[in-house]
XYZ file of C-alpha atoms in Angstrom:
439
model
C 120.194 121.167 121.861
C 120.626 118.559 119.178
C 120.746 114.931 120.184
C 124.074 113.115 120.032
C 122.492 110.856 117.413
C 122.226 113.730 114.948
C 125.697 114.209 113.428
C 124.289 116.507 110.733
C 121.204 118.554 110.075
C 118.234 116.520 108.835
C 117.777 116.144 105.118
C 114.414 117.830 105.205
C 115.716 120.903 107.054
C 116.151 122.912 103.873
C 112.546 122.498 102.889
C 111.223 123.371 106.304
C 113.524 126.374 106.569
C 112.559 127.625 103.149
C 108.914 127.994 104.108
C 109.519 129.141 107.685
C 108.304 132.606 108.660
C 111.185 134.976 109.251
C 110.340 135.157 112.908
C 111.088 131.469 113.484
C 114.437 130.944 115.176
C 117.196 128.724 113.834
C 116.755 126.450 116.840
C 113.078 126.020 116.042
C 113.840 125.359 112.404
C 116.256 122.577 113.230
C 113.668 120.930 115.474
C 115.623 120.747 118.693
C 115.918 117.221 119.937
C 115.493 115.578 116.542
C 117.575 112.457 116.171
C 118.974 110.472 113.287
C 120.741 107.142 113.181
C 124.497 107.684 112.765
C 126.102 106.807 109.483
C 126.405 108.122 105.970
C 122.920 108.807 104.791
C 121.246 111.174 102.447
C 117.988 112.733 101.382
C 118.644 110.797 98.194
C 119.489 107.462 99.779
C 122.826 107.380 97.929
C 123.457 103.776 98.660
C 120.023 102.491 98.092
C 117.294 101.118 95.905
C 114.503 103.239 94.525
C 111.245 102.234 96.213
C 109.542 102.867 92.905
C 111.835 100.595 90.918
C 113.727 97.963 92.885
C 112.687 98.184 96.490
C 110.307 95.278 96.270
C 106.578 94.943 96.517
C 104.552 96.418 99.327
C 103.618 92.905 100.413
C 107.098 92.559 101.884
C 106.324 95.486 104.149
C 102.922 94.231 105.151
C 104.500 90.988 106.390
C 107.140 92.804 108.446
C 106.593 94.364 111.884
C 105.118 97.847 111.866
C 107.743 100.613 111.891
C 107.241 103.267 114.544
C 106.429 106.715 113.205
C 109.365 109.109 113.357
C 107.340 111.664 115.288
C 106.668 109.012 117.935
C 110.162 107.574 117.982
C 111.833 110.955 118.425
C 110.872 114.157 120.163
C 110.124 116.256 117.092
C 107.268 118.578 116.312
C 105.663 119.599 113.072
C 106.107 123.253 112.191
C 103.109 125.244 110.941
C 103.169 124.182 107.304
C 100.114 123.758 105.151
C 98.396 120.424 104.666
C 97.958 119.112 101.129
C 94.431 119.784 99.915
C 92.419 118.553 96.950
C 93.189 121.834 95.185
C 96.895 121.180 95.740
C 96.593 117.712 94.258
C 94.811 119.128 91.229
C 97.531 121.760 90.754
C 100.303 119.172 91.100
C 98.518 116.896 88.654
C 98.695 119.685 86.091
C 102.459 119.965 86.668
C 103.207 116.210 86.452
C 100.182 114.610 84.768
C 99.665 110.988 85.765
C 102.636 111.018 88.132
C 100.986 112.126 91.364
C 100.914 109.060 93.636
C 98.388 108.943 96.470
C 97.807 105.190 96.745
C 98.630 104.187 100.368
C 100.172 100.881 99.232
C 102.536 102.630 96.815
C 103.413 105.191 99.482
C 104.275 102.585 102.102
C 107.812 101.895 100.843
C 108.966 105.500 100.296
C 107.702 106.417 103.769
C 110.029 103.888 105.457
C 113.821 103.940 105.523
C 115.855 100.940 104.395
C 116.735 99.865 107.940
C 113.049 100.155 108.920
C 113.778 102.362 111.914
C 111.882 105.514 110.946
C 108.591 106.089 109.136
C 106.920 109.165 107.776
C 103.292 109.716 106.933
C 103.454 111.356 103.522
C 100.293 111.008 101.488
C 101.666 112.337 98.201
C 104.605 111.282 96.004
C 105.554 113.112 92.812
C 107.571 111.724 89.909
C 108.998 114.552 87.807
C 110.962 113.795 84.658
C 112.677 117.137 84.028
C 114.334 119.956 85.918
C 111.545 122.273 84.787
C 108.951 120.029 86.420
C 110.972 119.988 89.646
C 111.160 123.788 89.479
C 107.386 124.096 89.022
C 106.783 121.723 91.937
C 109.075 123.565 94.321
C 107.791 126.961 93.252
C 104.220 125.883 93.911
C 105.081 124.292 97.273
C 107.063 127.371 98.262
C 104.100 129.617 97.518
C 101.681 127.295 99.320
C 103.984 126.744 102.333
C 104.060 122.980 101.726
C 106.988 120.945 103.059
C 108.905 118.791 100.552
C 111.206 115.786 100.989
C 113.433 114.885 97.985
C 114.082 111.173 97.539
C 116.253 109.047 95.284
C 117.174 105.433 96.022
C 115.960 105.511 99.642
C 118.318 102.880 101.011
C 120.420 105.259 103.067
C 121.290 104.116 106.557
C 120.253 107.230 108.495
C 116.644 107.738 107.417
C 117.472 111.032 105.745
C 115.528 110.249 102.589
C 112.178 109.569 104.250
C 109.677 112.211 105.361
C 109.358 112.988 109.055
C 105.702 114.004 108.969
C 103.493 114.481 105.900
C 105.954 116.175 103.550
C 105.420 115.786 99.824
C 107.953 113.260 98.490
C 109.651 114.304 95.253
C 111.242 111.218 93.679
C 114.009 111.458 91.073
C 113.445 107.877 89.865
C 112.157 108.973 86.441
C 114.958 111.491 85.909
C 117.213 108.800 84.481
C 118.340 110.074 81.082
C 121.942 110.322 79.904
C 122.348 113.728 78.275
C 125.762 113.335 76.650
C 129.136 111.624 76.806
C 132.359 112.889 75.239
C 134.526 110.037 73.997
C 137.715 112.120 74.100
C 137.468 113.930 77.425
C 135.410 111.252 79.203
C 132.902 113.804 80.509
C 129.473 112.341 81.252
C 126.386 114.538 81.642
C 123.240 112.889 82.995
C 120.133 113.450 85.062
C 120.296 112.946 88.816
C 118.073 109.855 88.853
C 120.427 107.702 86.778
C 121.379 104.491 88.580
C 125.117 104.256 89.193
C 125.447 100.735 87.785
C 123.703 101.709 84.564
C 126.052 104.654 84.169
C 129.016 102.364 84.807
C 127.835 99.960 82.131
C 127.282 102.799 79.672
C 130.753 104.319 80.025
C 132.540 100.945 80.228
C 131.186 100.091 76.799
C 133.045 103.203 75.634
C 136.317 102.411 77.382
C 135.820 104.463 80.573
C 134.722 103.936 84.180
C 132.708 106.014 86.594
C 135.146 107.208 89.304
C 132.666 106.194 92.013
C 131.911 102.586 92.966
C 129.547 101.675 95.798
C 128.175 98.532 97.359
C 124.686 99.618 96.289
C 125.616 100.691 92.770
C 122.768 98.625 91.373
C 120.187 100.925 92.922
C 121.685 104.217 94.160
C 121.258 107.380 92.113
C 124.130 109.576 90.964
C 122.310 112.642 92.300
C 122.182 111.073 95.750
C 125.841 110.114 95.504
C 126.722 113.729 94.833
C 124.313 115.078 97.448
C 126.060 112.982 100.103
C 129.585 113.304 98.656
C 129.798 109.508 98.691
C 133.345 108.184 98.906
C 132.957 104.644 97.637
C 135.483 101.925 96.915
C 137.621 103.875 94.439
C 138.389 106.873 96.618
C 142.074 105.929 96.916
C 142.436 105.870 93.142
C 140.240 108.671 91.863
C 139.595 110.881 94.882
C 136.273 112.264 96.104
C 133.383 113.611 94.067
C 134.486 117.139 94.897
C 137.256 116.625 92.383
C 135.530 114.516 89.722
C 132.190 116.356 89.544
C 132.622 119.160 87.013
C 129.184 120.729 87.170
C 125.682 120.532 88.586
C 122.183 121.653 87.811
C 120.229 122.408 90.987
C 116.695 123.602 91.706
C 116.414 125.878 94.730
C 113.459 125.986 97.128
C 111.714 128.845 95.344
C 111.894 127.024 92.020
C 114.933 128.843 90.675
C 117.091 126.639 88.426
C 120.784 127.148 89.097
C 122.682 125.996 86.006
C 126.322 125.223 86.828
C 126.399 122.253 84.473
C 129.776 122.939 82.919
C 131.784 120.165 81.295
C 135.025 122.128 81.352
C 137.642 120.516 83.573
C 139.978 123.496 83.826
C 137.621 126.232 84.962
C 138.927 128.944 87.278
C 136.253 131.538 86.574
C 134.360 132.974 89.517
C 132.860 131.110 92.449
C 132.730 127.325 92.401
C 129.076 127.142 93.445
C 128.723 123.422 92.823
C 130.864 122.717 95.889
C 128.074 124.112 98.080
C 125.747 121.356 96.917
C 128.172 118.428 96.921
C 127.580 116.842 100.315
C 124.763 119.252 101.224
C 122.320 116.316 101.523
C 119.395 118.196 100.034
C 119.511 121.075 102.512
C 120.283 123.707 99.869
C 118.451 122.414 96.802
C 117.539 119.420 94.659
C 120.310 118.244 92.332
C 118.715 117.472 88.969
C 121.697 116.920 86.655
C 125.387 116.073 87.012
C 128.502 116.496 84.886
C 131.230 114.077 85.967
C 134.694 113.235 84.681
C 135.186 109.529 83.907
C 138.743 108.115 83.756
C 139.846 105.501 81.188
C 138.913 101.915 81.993
C 141.858 99.915 83.414
C 142.784 96.852 81.378
C 144.330 94.874 84.254
C 142.529 94.265 87.559
C 143.614 92.063 90.467
C 141.926 91.361 93.800
C 143.631 89.912 96.885
C 142.001 88.914 100.158
C 144.428 88.683 103.094
C 144.327 87.738 106.768
C 146.131 89.905 109.349
C 146.982 88.963 112.956
C 146.064 92.366 114.423
C 144.898 95.892 113.697
C 148.423 97.265 113.940
C 149.353 94.882 111.127
C 146.368 96.126 109.101
C 147.665 99.684 109.346
C 151.202 98.640 108.474
C 149.910 96.585 105.562
C 148.124 99.651 104.260
C 151.265 101.773 104.533
C 153.287 99.098 102.748
C 150.553 98.677 100.141
C 150.365 102.374 99.417
C 154.115 102.655 99.166
C 154.767 99.610 96.970
C 151.678 99.532 94.756
C 151.431 103.280 94.300
C 149.439 104.323 91.268
C 147.816 100.915 90.648
C 146.183 100.712 94.093
C 142.460 101.275 93.617
C 140.865 99.892 96.809
C 141.881 98.887 100.328
C 139.279 97.784 102.879
C 139.392 95.793 106.082
C 136.943 93.881 108.251
C 137.271 92.096 111.568
C 136.460 88.542 112.616
C 133.012 89.502 113.892
C 132.084 90.857 110.461
C 133.258 87.624 108.898
C 131.082 85.611 111.272
C 128.064 87.678 110.282
C 128.852 87.066 106.621
C 128.825 83.328 107.244
C 125.716 83.475 109.406
C 123.529 85.565 107.121
C 124.978 84.992 103.663
C 126.224 81.421 104.162
C 129.601 82.251 102.622
C 132.830 80.599 103.688
C 135.942 82.627 104.398
C 138.457 82.077 101.566
C 141.440 82.231 103.947
C 142.264 80.776 107.344
C 140.610 82.381 110.362
C 142.247 85.658 111.392
C 141.408 88.553 113.716
C 141.308 90.946 110.728
C 140.943 90.691 106.972
C 142.043 93.005 104.175
C 140.705 93.377 100.652
C 143.076 94.925 98.107
C 142.256 95.797 94.511
C 144.728 96.978 91.893
C 143.908 98.357 88.467
C 146.210 99.532 85.721
C 147.010 99.451 82.033
C 149.687 96.726 82.018
C 149.045 93.236 83.368
C 152.728 92.360 83.551
C 153.671 95.586 85.291
C 150.850 95.215 87.830
C 151.654 91.551 88.512
C 155.283 92.419 89.205
C 154.364 95.140 91.680
C 151.752 92.961 93.373
C 154.237 90.105 93.612
C 156.764 92.272 95.393
C 154.145 93.594 97.791
C 152.790 90.164 98.696
C 156.247 88.762 99.297
C 157.012 91.703 101.563
C 153.900 91.454 103.751
C 153.999 87.668 103.974
C 157.690 87.554 104.743
C 157.419 90.237 107.442
C 154.464 88.581 109.192
C 152.032 91.401 108.470
C 149.848 88.896 106.611
C 149.360 85.293 107.707
C 147.267 83.968 104.828
C 145.613 85.132 101.640
C 144.157 84.320 98.262
C 144.381 86.021 94.903
C 141.461 86.212 92.464
C 142.576 85.345 88.941
C 139.166 84.686 87.392
C 137.991 87.890 85.678
C 134.360 86.861 86.083
C 134.752 86.763 89.846
C 136.649 90.041 89.866
C 133.772 91.590 87.952
C 131.363 90.467 90.667
C 133.368 92.459 93.195
C 132.704 95.677 91.325
C 129.148 94.865 90.220
C 127.099 94.314 93.391
C 123.342 94.243 93.115
C 121.871 93.553 96.515
C 121.901 96.774 98.619
C 121.596 94.695 101.775
C 125.100 93.289 101.333
C 128.214 95.272 102.182
C 131.097 95.706 99.726
C 133.302 93.471 101.888
C 130.693 90.706 101.851
C 130.430 90.887 98.073
C 134.195 90.769 97.798
C 134.327 87.532 99.768
C 131.630 86.026 97.577
C 133.605 86.999 94.483
C 136.915 85.524 95.572
C 137.778 81.920 94.692
C 136.223 79.294 96.894
C 137.256 75.689 97.434
C 137.554 73.842 94.150
C 137.785 77.053 92.080
C 140.847 78.485 90.435
C 142.274 79.954 93.573
C 145.863 80.828 94.170
C 146.699 80.594 97.881
C 149.482 82.891 98.915
C 152.780 81.770 100.418
C 155.979 83.642 100.978
C 156.918 82.824 97.367
C 153.416 82.764 95.878
C 154.224 85.107 93.035
C 157.844 84.279 92.547
C 159.380 82.485 89.564
């Protein structure tokens, strides 16, 4: 029976199932009793930093307390897979020359999850650059009965991107090429290892935005975002990735490349196979390329930070916000007083409004500044006049608004970044009153 701490099957399950003898039961394959920290995690670490690029030097790990091995922390057992031999290393070196990592210091970071709660003991990390190289790797490992753990940013919160035992880590960090972008349709095709922030910068220069925005956009990979069906801050505006992802390229466990990388938005032909892999968390295959629809970049953006007297008022504020702001509402998030205290304690940031039991962050984005300001004015007057909101501030500095949507430190939550981006004392802040936006 699975532990209550395992809300989903482990990220490495696919790879262990793929090499399992047919006689092994499903219960054995899922490693009964295996636990994972609750949360939204991924085999790709969708909200995280690549240990090969931005994770930081291994010296940071050597100074920190030793992380307990996963096999010691949880009651899991290693299934009868092969152990990597010198012949295996030589064969893998021929597949990805110069990109077979066996240095223990370089392997320290990818073996540990971002929260430092679980640790694997992998002795090999591979850095493929193409889908063909991934296919050759998986085909070889499938034939040799070697377990594989795919990894992207590796800052997920559930340890799903780190090996459990000595699996071979396949990193997508070098698969970071943009294949194409269509300036009319807004369809972006790129490799799975592209960092979300870099994609955002690329399409914004062309008048578009990526429909997904995360707190860890400076380090998470688009392949990991898709593999975990990440919702992000723009879900209210653009929906989930199940609607904006048009196509995928995926490598299956036996090395077969499944090419569903269509860029056609209106496609009603046959089975929609890509939906099987969106949110599959690496259990069905390794996503190697993504085709995603990017909407036009909004020309007017506003951010408001409000204080609410209770959770019931938060819910009512959301209903009012959704009804009055409609199509320009792009984000709505809340946090409680305890979260705000932690922000002040660890980030040394002051709350931009008076102390309240709950706080709400609202972002609007549209094509007309005057139209948006009028709608936002009516909404703010309504919530302030009805007592749903007791205090608030409105960000008018575009540089600060940009900081809300361009976070870099994966250790900081989106709400914390939003507070940092809002006007502080002495800045161009506009405190809200019952007539804050009136004539």
